[in-house]
Short mmCIF file of C-alpha atoms in Angstrom, two decimals:
data_model
loop_
_atom_site.label_atom_id
_atom_site.label_comp_id
_atom_site.label_asym_id
_atom_site.label_seq_id
_atom_site.Cartn_x
_atom_site.Cartn_y
_atom_site.Cartn_z
CA MET C 1 1.43 -21.51 7.89
CA ASP C 2 3.62 -18.75 9.35
CA ILE C 3 3.95 -17.05 12.72
CA ASN C 4 1.23 -14.50 11.93
CA ASP C 5 -1.21 -17.30 11.10
CA PHE C 6 -0.36 -18.86 14.45
CA PHE C 7 -0.89 -15.58 16.30
CA ASN C 8 -4.25 -15.06 14.58
CA HIS C 9 -5.34 -18.55 15.65
CA VAL C 10 -4.40 -18.18 19.32
CA GLU C 11 -5.83 -14.65 19.57
CA LYS C 12 -9.21 -16.22 18.81
CA ARG C 13 -8.53 -18.76 21.61
CA LEU C 14 -9.18 -21.64 19.24
CA PRO C 15 -8.02 -25.14 20.24
CA ILE C 16 -4.71 -26.44 18.91
CA VAL C 17 -5.38 -30.02 17.85
CA PRO C 18 -2.62 -32.66 17.57
CA ALA C 19 -1.60 -33.60 14.01
CA SER C 20 -3.11 -30.38 12.62
CA GLU C 21 -1.09 -27.91 10.55
CA ILE C 22 -0.97 -25.38 13.36
CA TYR C 23 0.08 -28.02 15.89
CA ASP C 24 2.96 -29.15 13.66
CA PHE C 25 4.02 -25.52 13.21
CA MET C 26 3.97 -25.01 16.98
CA VAL C 27 6.18 -28.07 17.51
CA LYS C 28 8.63 -26.80 14.89
CA ILE C 29 8.98 -23.48 16.73
CA CYS C 30 9.28 -25.31 20.06
CA HIS C 31 12.34 -27.21 18.80
CA GLU C 32 14.00 -23.97 17.68
CA THR C 33 13.19 -22.53 21.10
CA MET C 34 14.87 -25.50 22.81
CA ARG C 35 18.06 -24.68 20.92
CA ILE C 36 18.05 -21.04 22.03
CA THR C 37 17.14 -21.75 25.66
CA SER C 38 19.89 -24.38 25.79
CA GLU C 39 22.34 -21.69 24.70
CA ILE C 40 20.99 -19.25 27.31
CA ASN C 41 21.32 -21.82 30.10
CA ARG C 42 24.54 -23.62 29.24
CA SER C 43 27.09 -20.96 30.30
CA TYR C 44 27.63 -17.38 31.41
CA HIS C 45 26.51 -14.55 29.12
CA THR C 46 26.98 -10.82 29.50
CA PRO C 47 23.81 -8.71 29.86
CA GLU C 48 24.23 -7.61 26.25
CA GLU C 49 24.50 -11.21 25.06
CA LEU C 50 21.40 -12.18 27.05
CA CYS C 51 19.44 -9.37 25.40
CA GLN C 52 20.55 -10.63 22.00
CA LEU C 53 19.56 -14.21 22.82
CA MET C 54 16.18 -13.11 24.19
CA SER C 55 15.63 -11.08 21.03
CA GLN C 56 16.27 -14.23 18.99
CA LEU C 57 13.94 -16.18 21.24
CA THR C 58 11.03 -13.73 21.11
CA GLY C 59 11.48 -12.60 17.51
CA GLU C 60 11.48 -8.93 18.54
CA LYS C 61 14.10 -6.54 19.87
CA VAL C 62 14.42 -6.72 23.64
CA ASP C 63 15.22 -3.39 25.31
CA PRO C 64 18.79 -3.10 26.70
CA SER C 65 17.29 -2.35 30.14
CA PHE C 66 16.03 -5.96 30.36
CA SER C 67 17.84 -8.23 32.84
CA MET C 68 17.58 -11.89 33.77
CA PHE C 69 19.28 -14.51 35.91
CA PRO C 70 19.27 -17.85 34.04
CA PRO C 71 18.27 -20.60 33.86
CA PHE C 72 15.13 -19.67 31.96
CA TYR C 73 12.64 -22.02 30.31
CA THR C 74 9.92 -21.46 27.75
CA ASP C 75 7.88 -23.73 25.49
CA PHE C 76 7.54 -21.43 22.51
CA GLY C 77 9.25 -18.08 22.99
CA ARG C 78 7.82 -16.23 20.01
CA ASN C 79 4.75 -14.98 21.89
CA ILE C 80 6.63 -13.33 24.77
CA HIS C 81 6.54 -9.52 24.75
CA LEU C 82 8.80 -7.68 27.21
CA GLY C 83 8.65 -4.04 28.29
CA LYS C 84 11.51 -1.88 29.52
CA ASN C 85 13.34 -2.50 32.81
CA VAL C 86 11.85 -5.97 33.21
CA PHE C 87 13.71 -8.33 35.56
CA ILE C 88 13.28 -12.11 35.49
CA ASN C 89 14.89 -14.16 38.26
CA SER C 90 16.27 -17.67 37.89
CA GLY C 91 14.27 -20.81 37.18
CA CYS C 92 11.18 -19.22 35.61
CA CYS C 93 8.98 -21.22 33.20
CA PHE C 94 6.92 -19.38 30.57
CA GLN C 95 4.38 -21.38 28.55
CA ASP C 96 3.73 -18.58 26.09
CA GLN C 97 1.83 -20.05 23.13
CA GLY C 98 -1.25 -18.06 24.16
CA GLY C 99 0.77 -14.87 24.59
CA ILE C 100 2.63 -13.36 27.55
CA THR C 101 3.00 -9.58 27.80
CA ILE C 102 5.10 -8.13 30.64
CA GLY C 103 4.91 -4.39 31.30
CA ASP C 104 7.67 -1.90 32.06
CA GLY C 105 9.40 -2.30 35.40
CA ALA C 106 7.89 -5.69 36.27
CA LEU C 107 9.82 -7.96 38.65
CA ILE C 108 9.44 -11.72 38.23
CA GLY C 109 10.68 -13.83 41.16
CA HIS C 110 12.44 -17.20 41.31
CA HIS C 111 10.65 -20.15 39.70
CA VAL C 112 7.55 -18.26 38.62
CA VAL C 113 5.28 -20.15 36.19
CA LEU C 114 3.21 -18.31 33.57
CA ALA C 115 0.96 -20.85 31.81
CA THR C 116 -1.17 -19.79 28.84
CA LEU C 117 -2.48 -23.21 27.80
CA ASN C 118 -5.28 -25.36 29.16
CA HIS C 119 -6.63 -28.78 28.15
CA ASP C 120 -10.14 -29.89 27.27
CA LEU C 121 -11.87 -31.70 30.13
CA SER C 122 -13.33 -34.31 27.78
CA PRO C 123 -11.06 -37.39 27.80
CA ASP C 124 -11.55 -37.74 24.05
CA ARG C 125 -10.22 -34.20 23.51
CA ARG C 126 -7.79 -34.07 26.43
CA ALA C 127 -4.78 -33.64 24.15
CA HIS C 128 -6.28 -30.49 22.61
CA VAL C 129 -4.66 -27.35 23.99
CA ILE C 130 -6.66 -24.15 24.46
CA PRO C 131 -4.70 -20.86 24.49
CA ALA C 132 -5.48 -17.64 26.36
CA PRO C 133 -3.10 -14.74 27.05
CA ILE C 134 -1.49 -13.52 30.25
CA VAL C 135 -0.92 -9.78 30.63
CA ILE C 136 1.34 -8.48 33.40
CA GLY C 137 1.03 -4.73 33.99
CA LYS C 138 3.67 -2.12 34.74
CA LYS C 139 5.71 -2.38 37.96
CA VAL C 140 4.09 -5.66 38.96
CA TRP C 141 6.01 -7.79 41.47
CA ILE C 142 5.49 -11.56 41.30
CA GLY C 143 6.94 -13.47 44.25
CA ALA C 144 8.92 -16.71 44.12
CA HIS C 145 7.14 -19.91 43.07
CA ALA C 146 3.92 -18.11 42.14
CA THR C 147 1.84 -19.45 39.24
CA VAL C 148 -0.30 -17.33 36.93
CA LEU C 149 -2.78 -19.26 34.80
CA GLN C 150 -4.13 -18.56 31.34
CA GLY C 151 -6.42 -15.64 30.61
CA VAL C 152 -5.28 -13.59 33.63
CA THR C 153 -4.53 -9.86 33.52
CA VAL C 154 -2.50 -8.45 36.41
CA GLY C 155 -3.02 -4.70 36.83
CA ASP C 156 -0.28 -2.10 37.22
CA ASN C 157 1.63 -2.01 40.53
CA ALA C 158 0.02 -5.22 41.81
CA VAL C 159 1.92 -7.71 43.99
CA ILE C 160 1.51 -11.49 43.82
CA ALA C 161 2.73 -13.19 47.00
CA ALA C 162 5.21 -16.04 46.95
CA GLY C 163 3.55 -19.37 46.20
CA ALA C 164 0.23 -17.88 45.08
CA VAL C 165 -1.81 -19.49 42.30
CA VAL C 166 -3.56 -16.78 40.30
CA THR C 167 -6.68 -17.96 38.47
CA ARG C 168 -8.47 -14.65 37.88
CA ASP C 169 -7.66 -11.02 37.08
CA VAL C 170 -5.75 -9.00 39.69
CA PRO C 171 -6.78 -5.32 40.02
CA SER C 172 -4.12 -2.61 39.92
CA ASN C 173 -2.56 -1.58 43.25
CA THR C 174 -3.56 -4.72 45.14
CA VAL C 175 -1.73 -7.59 46.84
CA VAL C 176 -2.98 -11.13 46.26
CA ALA C 177 -1.96 -14.28 48.14
CA GLY C 178 -2.99 -17.89 48.58
CA VAL C 179 -4.29 -20.84 46.58
CA PRO C 180 -6.32 -19.75 44.78
CA ALA C 181 -5.07 -16.18 45.13
CA ARG C 182 -7.36 -13.52 46.54
CA ILE C 183 -6.93 -9.86 47.47
CA VAL C 184 -5.40 -9.38 50.92
CA LYS C 185 -4.31 -5.74 50.76
CA THR C 186 -4.64 -2.52 48.80
CA ILE C 187 -1.43 -0.66 48.06
CA GLU C 188 -1.65 2.99 49.06
CA PRO C 189 -0.06 5.63 46.80
CA ASP C 190 3.67 6.04 47.41
CA ALA C 191 3.67 3.18 49.93
CA GLN C 192 7.11 2.70 51.45
CA GLU C 193 6.55 -0.72 53.05
CA ARG C 194 9.28 -3.22 52.29
CA MET C 195 7.34 -6.21 53.58
CA VAL C 196 3.63 -6.60 52.92
CA PRO C 197 1.76 -8.18 55.88
CA VAL C 198 -1.47 -10.06 55.41
CA PRO C 199 -4.26 -8.67 57.63
CA GLU C 200 -4.88 -10.71 60.81
CA LYS C 201 -8.50 -11.34 59.82
CA ILE C 202 -7.33 -13.09 56.65
CA LEU C 203 -4.88 -15.22 58.61
CA SER C 204 -7.55 -16.21 61.11
CA ASP C 205 -9.86 -17.24 58.25
CA ASP C 206 -7.25 -19.34 56.48
CA SER C 207 -3.81 -19.99 57.94
CA ASP C 208 -2.49 -21.28 54.61
CA TYR C 209 -2.02 -17.74 53.29
CA PRO C 210 1.57 -16.49 53.58
CA SER C 211 2.17 -13.57 55.95
CA THR C 212 4.63 -11.76 53.70
CA CYS C 213 5.50 -11.31 50.06
CA LYS C 214 9.01 -12.40 49.22
#
């Protein structure tokens, strides 16, 4: 079993069963990832040092334009793929066994969770984990404390409001908000708005939706 075997398995979205060869391999990588994330989070690092550590973590060269404010947490690390000019704010948690791809210019807010694993609903198979990838497009902005669940693709230029829980694909050039997240606005070309208000009709339908993206 090597990393390519693991990638082939999760690309097919096959379950990862405890005590199996692939499960044991995953746990081995997770322990190596704990070592690297502990190094990232334990003290100050220059931007260049952070790029080097993230390259070790992901197993591929991270572009020098990447920036991040630690702490940063991830279960696996080796299935994270970062574009150019990506920014990750502090406290983010990436569960990346199923694959996380983040496009050029994406902005990831404080304490964002990207979760690529699910569990079987059957109690007898509850410990089985089922992978599916998350794809974040170019120039996406994900607000603080948002959660994106497995199998979701977020289109280019989309905005995910603070605190949203995204359970389905997000079209390009849209704003989504709420739990579960739904479209509340379309982003016009060359929009110059700094704050993104939720339409009054949406607020009157469900006051739980936030009125701005942060």
